Amino acid sequence: MLTISSLTYRIAGELLFEETSVRIGSGRCIGIVGRNGCGKTTLLKLIQGIYEPDSGDLSLVRDTSIAAVDQEILGGPTTPIEIVLAADKERKALLSEADTALDPERIVEIQIRLSDIGAHSAPSRAATILAGLGINETAQNEPIQNLSGGWRMRVSLAATLFAEPDLLLLDEPTNHLDLEAAIWLESYLKNYPRTILLVSHDRHLLNNVADGILHIESRVFSLYPGGYDDFAKIYAERQSANVAYHLRQEAKKTKLEEFVKRFRYNASKARQAQSRLKALQRLNNVPVVAESRDIEIEFPKPKNLAPPLATLLSVTAGYVAETAVLENLDLQIDPNDRIALLGANGNGKSTFARVLAGQLKPFSGQIVLAPKISIGYFAQHQIDTLDINATAFEQLSKVMSESSGQQVRARLGSFGFSQDKVEVLVGNLSGGEKARLNFAIISASAPQILVLDEPTNHLDLQTRDALIESLNNYPGAVVLISHDWDLIELTTERLWIVKNRTIHAYDGDLENYRREILGYKELSSPKQKGMKKNIKGKTVRQNAVAARQKRIPLQKALESAEYRLN
């Protein structure tokens, strides 16, 4: 299907890929992973022919069709269903020709071909794909100009899936989706009959869809079998072996250097010294193992407050008068609560987050908060409001106005900012770095509740793992909105569903919810792989809960001691 031979590519003179090769067979689904900036998106553009390699070759089987998601869909009167149907260019051309064809033989040929490609069932298939991605029948038939950018991206994704190319290129396809649409997309891609190249930071998607992982590191490609967890295990073992090998090499170099230094000018040992000098040069030419960059996220410990932390009494809220998004909410949040909000976009998850965070005043009802409570609220739009002309240090200093410069730097350090990154302008930070800066800002007051609305959209896999670990170590309450299955499964203990303008507890687990979304009526025994993963997720959550419970009396004792000392 795709053969890449000795590929070299530079951006602004900097080598991105160097003499690297890989071959991908037909019918495979290959996940592409690597650190941010390693060239994942660039590789997709090279395959599409948007970029030209400096040297080497990218070749496809003859007549292979390629499609990627269009990042820009302009507004206009065209409807989503029309846009998706137009993505099948052959069908569109045949239907247009059928309206004008006069030759009886050609008319027969057109009708046979239309039948072969399922042209007459295409509207139903297009509608099914759009519905799976959360666009209902009403929205499907309204002008695209009525939809926001995020919803237009869903239409673009639907059009690409409908085209069903021989090689489907997907770059972070779940970033604009809610959990429900992400679940549907995973199911769809599992059954995709052709080849997929998938750039994603969604570990769950990579584990359940990909049958191979293409890892980009140090300007070269390495293809691993299986899903992401399979890759991670093999990679860790190789890194461990490489580190051990290089430690042995360093020990050899030290001995050789000592011998050369001692006997280089000794006549009787000169030949041996020269021999060892050549050996030392060979060792110096061995590539150094690339060290993994550890990402840190450490939320500050909040002061303990008596429960409940927040109580909502008959709360009704929305944005337009007399048009409620949520009605008559009676809910309570206690210390150590770990709550994930489920429900399709538009049902009110973000509205609830804003109400809880105090950014949206309810129409009616009462919100009772614990005295001296602080709530940290993370939302994607906050990243766009950061001052791009200020440094990370200056941005956080505004929030920590009563803290010393050293304390501000220490806080940035606890969110993975090295000394050189502290003084970088926000405009020059990556999306992941901006997200971590936002974490530092919203948690500066050591909040008792963290409200996180899609916190992982700009985070790579390593940073997502760091966030999971940090949330499991954080002793406060968490309210989470996310399309990231692993994040929900490994950090939350309660599921609330937002639907029909209300919020209530969901009795099942994520697997039950997944099957509901996909229309399964009964929950059969999960596959062994899925069962192991569920058990693993449950164990991680239980261990995190136990650890937090153990820390509570210690924290109280410490705070009591600090109070007596003061």
Coordinates of C-alpha atoms in Angstrom, one line a residue:
M1 CA 0.0 0.0 0.0
L2 CA 2.5 2.6 1.2
T3 CA 6.3 2.4 0.9
I4 CA 8.6 5.2 2.3
S5 CA 12.2 4.8 1.3
S6 CA 15.1 6.8 2.7
L7 CA 13.0 9.8 3.4
T8 CA 14.7 13.0 4.4
Y9 CA 12.8 16.2 5.1
R10 CA 13.8 19.6 6.6
I11 CA 11.7 22.5 8.0
A12 CA 13.5 25.8 8.0
G13 CA 16.8 24.0 7.7
E14 CA 16.2 21.7 10.7
L15 CA 16.1 18.0 10.0
L16 CA 12.7 16.4 10.8
F17 CA 13.2 13.0 9.1
E18 CA 16.6 11.6 8.0
E19 CA 17.1 8.6 5.7
T20 CA 14.2 6.8 7.3
S21 CA 12.1 4.0 5.7
V22 CA 8.9 2.0 6.4
R23 CA 6.4 -0.1 4.6
I24 CA 2.7 -0.3 5.4
G25 CA 0.5 -3.0 3.9
S26 CA -3.1 -2.8 2.7
G27 CA -6.0 -3.1 5.2
R28 CA -4.0 -2.1 8.2
C29 CA -4.7 0.6 10.8
I30 CA -1.5 2.2 11.9
G31 CA -1.3 4.6 14.8
I32 CA 1.3 7.3 14.5
V33 CA 2.8 8.5 17.8
G34 CA 5.8 10.6 19.0
R35 CA 6.5 13.7 21.0
N36 CA 4.9 16.9 19.9
G37 CA 6.9 18.4 17.1
C38 CA 8.4 15.2 15.9
G39 CA 6.6 15.4 12.5
K40 CA 3.4 13.4 12.8
T41 CA 1.2 15.9 10.9
T42 CA 4.0 16.7 8.5
L43 CA 4.2 13.0 7.6
L44 CA 0.6 13.0 6.6
K45 CA 1.1 16.1 4.4
L46 CA 4.1 14.4 2.7
I47 CA 1.9 11.4 2.0
Q48 CA -0.8 13.6 0.5
G49 CA 1.8 15.4 -1.7
I50 CA 1.2 18.8 0.0
Y51 CA 4.9 18.8 1.0
E52 CA 7.8 17.4 -1.1
P53 CA 10.6 15.5 0.5
D54 CA 14.2 16.8 0.3
S55 CA 15.2 13.3 -0.7
G56 CA 13.9 9.7 -0.7
D57 CA 10.6 8.5 -2.0
L58 CA 7.0 7.9 -0.9
S59 CA 5.1 5.6 -3.2
L60 CA 1.6 4.2 -3.2
V61 CA 0.0 1.3 -5.0
R62 CA -1.3 2.6 -8.4
D63 CA -4.7 4.3 -8.4
T64 CA -4.8 4.5 -4.5
S65 CA -7.3 7.0 -3.4
I66 CA -6.4 9.2 -0.4
A67 CA -8.5 11.4 1.8
A68 CA -7.8 13.5 4.9
V69 CA -10.1 15.7 7.0
D70 CA -10.5 19.2 5.5
Q71 CA -9.5 21.6 8.3
E72 CA -11.5 24.5 6.9
I73 CA -15.2 24.3 5.9
L74 CA -16.5 27.7 4.9
G75 CA -19.9 28.8 5.9
G76 CA -22.7 29.0 3.4
P77 CA -26.1 27.7 2.5
T78 CA -25.0 24.2 1.7
T79 CA -26.2 21.6 4.3
P80 CA -24.1 19.0 6.1
I81 CA -25.9 16.1 4.3
E82 CA -25.1 17.8 0.9
I83 CA -21.4 18.3 1.9
V84 CA -21.1 14.7 2.9
L85 CA -22.8 13.3 -0.2
A86 CA -20.6 15.5 -2.4
A87 CA -17.5 13.8 -0.9
D88 CA -18.1 10.8 -3.1
K89 CA -16.8 12.4 -6.3
E90 CA -17.6 9.4 -8.5
R91 CA -21.2 9.2 -7.4
K92 CA -21.6 13.0 -7.9
A93 CA -20.1 12.8 -11.4
L94 CA -22.2 9.8 -12.4
L95 CA -25.4 11.4 -11.1
S96 CA -24.6 14.6 -13.0
E97 CA -23.9 12.6 -16.2
A98 CA -27.1 10.6 -15.8
D99 CA -29.1 13.7 -16.0
T100 CA -27.7 14.6 -19.5
A101 CA -26.7 11.3 -21.0
L102 CA -28.5 10.3 -24.3
D103 CA -26.6 7.2 -25.4
P104 CA -28.6 4.2 -24.3
E105 CA -25.5 2.1 -23.7
R106 CA -23.9 4.8 -21.6
I107 CA -27.1 5.2 -19.6
V108 CA -27.0 1.5 -18.8
E109 CA -23.3 1.7 -17.8
I110 CA -24.0 4.6 -15.5
Q111 CA -26.9 2.9 -13.8
I112 CA -24.9 -0.3 -13.3
R113 CA -22.0 1.6 -11.8
L114 CA -24.3 3.6 -9.6
S115 CA -25.7 0.3 -8.3
D116 CA -22.3 -1.2 -7.8
I117 CA -21.2 1.7 -5.6
G118 CA -24.4 1.8 -3.6
A119 CA -25.3 5.3 -4.8
H120 CA -29.0 5.0 -4.0
S121 CA -28.4 4.1 -0.4
A122 CA -25.8 6.8 0.0
P123 CA -28.1 9.4 1.6
S124 CA -29.0 6.9 4.3
R125 CA -25.3 6.0 4.9
A126 CA -24.4 9.7 5.0
A127 CA -27.1 10.5 7.5
T128 CA -26.0 7.6 9.7
I129 CA -22.4 8.8 9.8
L130 CA -23.5 12.4 10.6
A131 CA -25.8 11.1 13.4
G132 CA -23.0 8.9 14.8
L133 CA -20.9 12.1 15.1
G134 CA -23.7 13.8 16.9
I135 CA -25.3 15.8 14.1
N136 CA -29.1 15.1 14.3
E137 CA -31.5 15.1 11.4
T138 CA -32.5 18.7 11.9
A139 CA -28.9 20.0 11.9
Q140 CA -28.1 17.8 8.9
N141 CA -30.5 19.7 6.7
E142 CA -29.8 23.3 7.9
P143 CA -27.1 25.5 6.3
I144 CA -23.6 24.8 7.4
Q145 CA -23.2 28.5 8.3
N146 CA -25.4 27.9 11.3
L147 CA -22.9 25.5 12.8
S148 CA -19.9 26.5 15.0
G149 CA -16.3 25.6 14.0
G150 CA -16.3 22.5 16.1
W151 CA -19.4 21.2 14.5
R152 CA -18.2 22.0 11.1
M153 CA -15.1 19.9 11.8
R154 CA -17.5 17.0 12.6
V155 CA -19.1 17.5 9.1
S156 CA -15.7 17.5 7.6
L157 CA -14.8 14.2 9.4
A158 CA -18.1 12.7 8.3
A159 CA -17.4 13.6 4.6
T160 CA -14.0 12.0 4.8
L161 CA -15.4 8.8 6.3
F162 CA -18.2 8.7 3.7
A163 CA -15.7 9.0 0.8
E164 CA -14.2 5.7 2.1
P165 CA -10.8 6.2 0.5
D166 CA -8.2 3.4 0.1
L167 CA -6.0 5.3 2.5
L168 CA -7.7 7.3 5.2
L169 CA -5.5 9.9 7.0
L170 CA -6.8 11.0 10.4
D171 CA -5.0 13.7 12.5
E172 CA -6.4 13.8 16.1
P173 CA -10.0 13.0 14.9
T174 CA -11.4 12.9 18.5
N175 CA -10.3 16.4 19.5
H176 CA -13.6 18.0 18.4
L177 CA -15.8 15.2 19.6
D178 CA -17.5 14.4 22.9
L179 CA -17.2 11.0 24.5
E180 CA -20.4 9.7 22.7
A181 CA -19.1 10.6 19.2
A182 CA -15.6 9.3 20.1
I183 CA -17.2 5.9 21.1
W184 CA -19.1 5.8 17.8
L185 CA -16.0 6.7 15.8
E186 CA -13.9 4.0 17.4
S187 CA -16.6 1.4 16.5
Y188 CA -16.7 2.7 12.9
L189 CA -12.9 2.6 12.5
K190 CA -12.7 -0.9 13.8
N191 CA -14.8 -2.0 10.9
Y192 CA -13.2 0.2 8.2
P193 CA -12.4 -2.1 5.3
R194 CA -9.3 -0.2 4.0
T195 CA -6.1 1.3 5.3
I196 CA -5.9 3.9 8.1
L197 CA -3.1 6.1 9.2
L198 CA -4.1 7.6 12.6
V199 CA -2.3 10.4 14.5
S200 CA -3.8 10.4 18.0
H201 CA -3.0 11.0 21.6
D202 CA -6.0 8.9 22.6
R203 CA -4.6 5.8 24.2
H204 CA -7.9 4.0 24.3
L205 CA -8.5 4.6 20.6
L206 CA -5.0 3.5 19.7
N207 CA -5.4 0.3 21.8
N208 CA -8.8 -0.6 20.3
V209 CA -8.4 0.3 16.7
A210 CA -4.7 0.2 15.7
D211 CA -3.0 -3.1 14.7
G212 CA 0.4 -1.4 14.6
I213 CA 2.2 1.7 15.9
L214 CA 4.5 3.9 13.9
H215 CA 6.8 5.6 16.4
I216 CA 8.7 8.7 15.3
E217 CA 11.8 9.4 17.3
S218 CA 15.2 10.9 16.6
R219 CA 14.2 11.6 13.0
V220 CA 13.4 8.0 12.1
F221 CA 10.4 5.7 11.9
S222 CA 10.0 2.5 13.9
L223 CA 7.0 0.2 13.3
Y224 CA 5.7 -1.9 16.2
P225 CA 3.0 -4.6 16.2
G226 CA -0.2 -4.3 18.2
G227 CA -1.9 -1.3 19.9
Y228 CA -0.4 1.4 22.0
D229 CA 0.1 -0.6 25.2
D230 CA 1.9 -3.3 23.2
F231 CA 4.2 -0.7 21.7
A232 CA 4.8 1.0 25.1
K233 CA 5.9 -2.3 26.7
I234 CA 8.3 -3.2 23.8
Y235 CA 9.7 0.3 23.7
A236 CA 10.3 0.4 27.5
E237 CA 12.1 -2.9 27.3
R238 CA 14.3 -1.7 24.4
Q239 CA 15.1 1.6 26.2
S240 CA 16.0 -0.2 29.3
A241 CA 18.3 -2.5 27.4
N242 CA 19.8 0.4 25.5
V243 CA 20.5 2.3 28.7
A244 CA 22.2 -0.7 30.2
Y245 CA 24.2 -1.1 27.1
H246 CA 25.3 2.5 27.1
L247 CA 26.3 2.4 30.8
R248 CA 28.6 -0.5 29.9
Q249 CA 29.9 1.5 27.0
E250 CA 30.6 4.5 29.2
A251 CA 32.5 2.2 31.7
K252 CA 34.6 0.9 28.8
K253 CA 35.3 4.5 27.6
T254 CA 36.5 5.5 31.1
K255 CA 38.9 2.6 31.2
L256 CA 40.2 3.3 27.7
E257 CA 40.6 7.0 28.4
E258 CA 42.6 6.2 31.6
F259 CA 44.9 3.8 29.7
V260 CA 45.5 6.2 26.8
K261 CA 46.2 9.1 29.2
R262 CA 48.6 7.0 31.2
F263 CA 50.6 5.3 28.4
R264 CA 50.2 7.4 25.3
Y265 CA 53.7 8.7 25.5
N266 CA 55.3 5.5 26.9
A267 CA 57.4 3.9 24.2
S268 CA 56.7 0.3 25.3
K269 CA 53.0 0.9 25.5
A270 CA 52.5 3.3 22.6
R271 CA 51.1 0.7 20.2
Q272 CA 48.6 -0.5 22.8
A273 CA 47.6 3.1 23.5
Q274 CA 47.0 3.8 19.8
S275 CA 44.9 0.6 19.6
R276 CA 42.8 1.8 22.5
L277 CA 42.6 5.3 21.1
K278 CA 41.0 3.8 17.9
A279 CA 38.6 1.8 20.1
L280 CA 37.7 4.9 22.0
Q281 CA 36.9 6.7 18.8
R282 CA 34.6 3.9 17.7
L283 CA 32.8 4.1 21.1
N284 CA 32.4 7.9 20.7
N285 CA 30.6 7.3 17.4
V286 CA 27.9 5.1 19.0
P287 CA 24.6 7.1 19.1
V288 CA 23.6 8.3 22.5
V289 CA 20.3 7.0 23.9
A290 CA 17.6 9.7 23.7
E291 CA 16.5 10.3 27.3
S292 CA 12.7 10.6 27.9
R293 CA 11.6 14.0 28.9
D294 CA 9.6 13.6 32.2
I295 CA 6.5 15.7 32.3
E296 CA 5.3 16.9 35.7
I297 CA 1.9 18.1 36.8
E298 CA 1.5 18.5 40.6
F299 CA -1.7 20.2 41.9
P300 CA -1.2 21.9 45.3
K301 CA -2.8 20.3 48.3
P302 CA -6.0 22.1 49.4
K303 CA -7.0 22.8 53.0
N304 CA -9.5 20.3 54.3
L305 CA -13.1 21.6 54.5
A306 CA -16.1 19.9 56.1
P307 CA -18.6 18.3 53.7
P308 CA -20.5 19.1 51.7
L309 CA -18.3 21.3 49.5
A310 CA -21.1 22.3 47.2
T311 CA -24.9 21.8 47.2
L312 CA -27.2 22.8 44.4
L313 CA -30.9 23.3 45.5
S314 CA -33.5 23.5 42.7
V315 CA -31.0 25.2 40.4
T316 CA -32.1 26.2 36.9
A317 CA -29.6 27.8 34.5
G318 CA -29.0 28.8 30.9
Y319 CA -27.9 31.6 28.7
V320 CA -31.0 33.1 27.3
A321 CA -33.9 34.2 29.5
E322 CA -36.7 31.8 29.7
T323 CA -34.7 29.1 27.8
A324 CA -33.2 26.8 30.5
V325 CA -30.4 24.4 29.6
L326 CA -30.6 22.7 33.0
E327 CA -33.6 22.6 35.3
N328 CA -34.2 21.9 39.0
L329 CA -30.8 20.4 39.8
D330 CA -30.5 19.0 43.3
L331 CA -26.9 17.8 43.6
Q332 CA -24.1 17.6 46.2
I333 CA -20.4 17.4 45.9
D334 CA -18.2 16.2 48.8
P335 CA -14.5 16.1 49.5
N336 CA -12.8 13.3 47.5
D337 CA -15.7 13.0 45.0
R338 CA -14.5 12.0 41.6
I339 CA -17.3 12.7 39.1
A340 CA -17.4 12.4 35.3
L341 CA -20.2 14.1 33.4
L342 CA -21.6 12.0 30.5
G343 CA -23.9 13.2 27.7
A344 CA -23.7 14.5 24.2
N345 CA -22.5 18.0 23.5
G346 CA -25.2 20.5 23.8
N347 CA -26.9 18.8 26.7
G348 CA -25.4 21.1 29.3
K349 CA -22.2 19.6 30.6
S350 CA -20.2 22.8 30.1
T351 CA -23.1 24.8 31.4
F352 CA -23.1 22.9 34.7
A353 CA -19.3 23.4 34.9
R354 CA -19.6 27.1 34.5
V355 CA -22.5 27.3 37.1
L356 CA -20.4 25.3 39.6
A357 CA -17.3 27.4 39.0
G358 CA -19.3 30.6 39.5
Q359 CA -18.9 31.9 36.0
L360 CA -22.6 31.5 35.1
K361 CA -25.3 32.8 37.5
P362 CA -28.4 30.5 37.7
F363 CA -31.8 31.7 36.8
S364 CA -33.2 30.4 40.0
G365 CA -32.4 28.1 42.9
Q366 CA -29.5 28.2 45.3
I367 CA -25.9 27.1 45.3
V368 CA -24.4 26.6 48.8
L369 CA -20.6 26.5 49.0
A370 CA -18.5 25.6 52.0
P371 CA -17.0 28.6 53.7
K372 CA -13.6 29.6 52.3
I373 CA -13.9 27.2 49.4
S374 CA -11.8 27.7 46.3
I375 CA -12.8 26.2 42.9
G376 CA -10.3 25.7 40.0
Y377 CA -12.0 25.8 36.6
F378 CA -10.2 24.6 33.4
A379 CA -11.8 25.3 30.0
Q380 CA -10.3 25.2 26.5
H381 CA -11.2 28.8 25.7
Q382 CA -9.1 29.9 28.6
I383 CA -5.9 28.9 26.7
D384 CA -6.9 31.3 23.9
T385 CA -7.2 34.2 26.4
L386 CA -3.7 33.9 27.7
D387 CA -1.5 36.9 27.1
I388 CA 0.7 35.8 24.2
N389 CA 3.1 38.8 24.8
A390 CA 3.7 37.8 28.5
T391 CA 6.1 35.1 29.7
A392 CA 4.8 32.1 31.6
F393 CA 6.4 33.6 34.7
E394 CA 4.6 37.0 34.2
Q395 CA 1.3 35.3 33.5
L396 CA 1.3 33.2 36.7
S397 CA 2.7 36.1 38.7
K398 CA -0.5 38.1 38.1
V399 CA -2.4 35.3 39.8
M400 CA 0.1 34.8 42.6
S401 CA 0.5 38.5 43.2
E402 CA 1.4 37.9 46.9
S403 CA 4.0 35.3 46.3
S404 CA 7.7 35.7 45.7
G405 CA 9.4 35.2 42.3
Q406 CA 11.0 32.1 43.7
Q407 CA 7.6 30.7 44.7
V408 CA 6.1 31.4 41.3
R409 CA 9.0 29.6 39.6
A410 CA 8.6 26.7 41.9
R411 CA 4.9 26.5 41.0
L412 CA 5.8 26.5 37.3
G413 CA 8.3 23.8 38.0
S414 CA 5.7 21.6 39.5
F415 CA 3.8 21.9 36.2
G416 CA 6.8 20.8 34.1
F417 CA 8.3 24.2 33.2
S418 CA 12.1 24.1 33.2
Q419 CA 14.1 27.3 34.0
D420 CA 14.5 28.2 30.3
K421 CA 10.7 27.7 29.6
V422 CA 9.7 30.1 32.4
E423 CA 10.8 33.1 30.5
V424 CA 9.4 32.1 27.1
L425 CA 6.6 34.2 25.7
V426 CA 3.2 32.4 25.9
G427 CA 2.8 33.0 22.2
N428 CA 5.8 30.8 21.6
L429 CA 4.7 27.9 23.8
S430 CA 3.2 24.7 22.4
G431 CA -0.5 23.9 22.9
G432 CA 0.5 21.4 25.6
E433 CA 2.7 23.9 27.4
K434 CA -0.2 26.5 27.4
A435 CA -2.5 23.8 28.9
R436 CA 0.0 23.1 31.7
L437 CA 0.3 26.9 32.3
N438 CA -3.5 27.0 32.5
F439 CA -3.4 24.2 35.1
A440 CA -0.9 26.2 37.1
I441 CA -3.1 29.3 37.0
I442 CA -6.4 27.7 37.8
S443 CA -4.9 25.8 40.8
A444 CA -2.8 28.7 42.2
S445 CA -5.3 29.1 45.1
A446 CA -5.0 25.4 46.1
P447 CA -8.7 24.7 45.2
Q448 CA -10.8 22.1 47.0
I449 CA -12.7 21.3 43.7
L450 CA -11.2 21.0 40.3
V451 CA -13.7 21.5 37.4
L452 CA -12.0 20.3 34.2
D453 CA -13.7 20.7 30.9
E454 CA -11.8 18.8 28.2
P455 CA -8.4 19.2 29.7
T456 CA -6.5 16.8 27.4
N457 CA -7.1 18.3 23.9
H458 CA -3.6 19.7 23.6
L459 CA -1.8 17.1 25.7
D460 CA 0.4 14.3 24.3
L461 CA 0.3 10.8 25.7
Q462 CA 3.0 11.3 28.3
T463 CA 1.4 14.5 29.6
R464 CA -2.0 12.8 29.8
D465 CA -0.4 10.0 31.9
A466 CA 1.1 12.7 34.1
L467 CA -2.3 14.3 34.5
I468 CA -3.9 11.0 35.4
E469 CA -1.2 10.4 38.1
S470 CA -1.6 13.9 39.4
L471 CA -5.4 13.7 39.7
N472 CA -5.1 10.4 41.5
N473 CA -2.7 12.0 44.0
Y474 CA -4.8 15.2 44.4
P475 CA -6.9 15.0 47.6
G476 CA -9.7 17.3 46.6
A477 CA -12.8 16.7 44.6
V478 CA -12.8 16.5 40.8
V479 CA -15.6 17.2 38.3
L480 CA -14.5 16.1 34.8
I481 CA -15.8 16.5 31.3
S482 CA -13.8 14.6 28.8
H483 CA -13.9 12.5 25.6
D484 CA -10.7 10.7 26.9
W485 CA -11.9 7.2 28.0
D486 CA -8.7 6.4 29.9
L487 CA -8.8 9.7 31.8
I488 CA -12.4 9.1 32.9
E489 CA -11.8 5.4 33.7
L490 CA -8.6 5.9 35.7
T491 CA -9.5 9.0 37.7
T492 CA -13.3 9.0 38.4
E493 CA -15.5 6.9 40.6
R494 CA -19.0 8.3 39.9
L495 CA -20.7 8.9 36.6
W496 CA -23.4 11.6 36.2
I497 CA -25.4 11.8 33.0
V498 CA -26.5 15.1 31.6
K499 CA -29.6 14.7 29.5
N500 CA -33.1 16.2 29.1
R501 CA -32.2 19.3 31.0
T502 CA -31.3 17.5 34.1
I503 CA -28.4 15.6 35.8
H504 CA -28.6 12.3 37.6
A505 CA -26.3 9.4 38.6
Y506 CA -25.6 6.8 36.0
D507 CA -25.7 3.3 37.6
G508 CA -23.5 1.4 35.0
D509 CA -19.9 1.8 34.1
L510 CA -18.2 3.1 31.0
E511 CA -18.6 -0.2 29.2
N512 CA -22.3 -0.2 29.9
Y513 CA -22.5 3.3 28.6
R514 CA -20.5 2.5 25.4
R515 CA -22.9 -0.3 24.6
E516 CA -25.9 2.0 25.1
I517 CA -24.4 4.5 22.7
L518 CA -23.8 1.8 20.1
G519 CA -27.3 0.4 20.5
Y520 CA -26.6 -2.9 22.2
K521 CA -29.5 -4.0 24.3
E522 CA -27.7 -6.5 26.5
L523 CA -24.3 -6.4 28.1
S524 CA -22.6 -9.6 27.1
S525 CA -19.3 -10.8 28.6
P526 CA -16.5 -8.5 27.5
K527 CA -13.5 -9.8 25.6
Q528 CA -10.6 -10.9 27.7
K529 CA -8.5 -7.9 26.7
G530 CA -11.3 -5.5 27.6
M531 CA -11.9 -7.3 30.9
K532 CA -8.2 -7.0 31.9
K533 CA -8.3 -3.3 31.1
N534 CA -11.5 -2.7 33.1
I535 CA -10.0 -4.6 36.0
K536 CA -6.8 -2.5 35.7
G537 CA -8.8 0.7 35.6
K538 CA -10.8 -0.3 38.7
T539 CA -7.6 -1.2 40.6
V540 CA -6.0 2.1 39.8
R541 CA -9.1 4.0 41.0
Q542 CA -9.4 1.9 44.2
N543 CA -5.7 2.3 45.0
A544 CA -6.0 6.1 44.5
V545 CA -9.0 6.3 46.7
A546 CA -7.3 4.2 49.4
A547 CA -4.2 6.4 49.2
R548 CA -6.2 9.6 49.5
Q549 CA -8.1 8.2 52.5
K550 CA -4.9 7.3 54.3
R551 CA -3.5 10.8 53.7
I552 CA -6.5 12.6 55.2
P553 CA -5.7 11.9 58.9
L554 CA -2.1 12.7 58.3
Q555 CA -3.0 16.0 56.6
K556 CA -5.3 16.9 59.5
A557 CA -2.5 16.1 62.0
L558 CA 0.0 18.2 60.0
E559 CA -2.3 21.2 59.7
S560 CA -3.1 20.9 63.4
A561 CA 0.6 20.9 64.2
E562 CA 1.2 23.9 61.9
Y563 CA -1.6 25.8 63.6
R564 CA -0.1 25.1 67.1
L565 CA 3.3 26.3 65.9
N566 CA 1.9 29.5 64.5

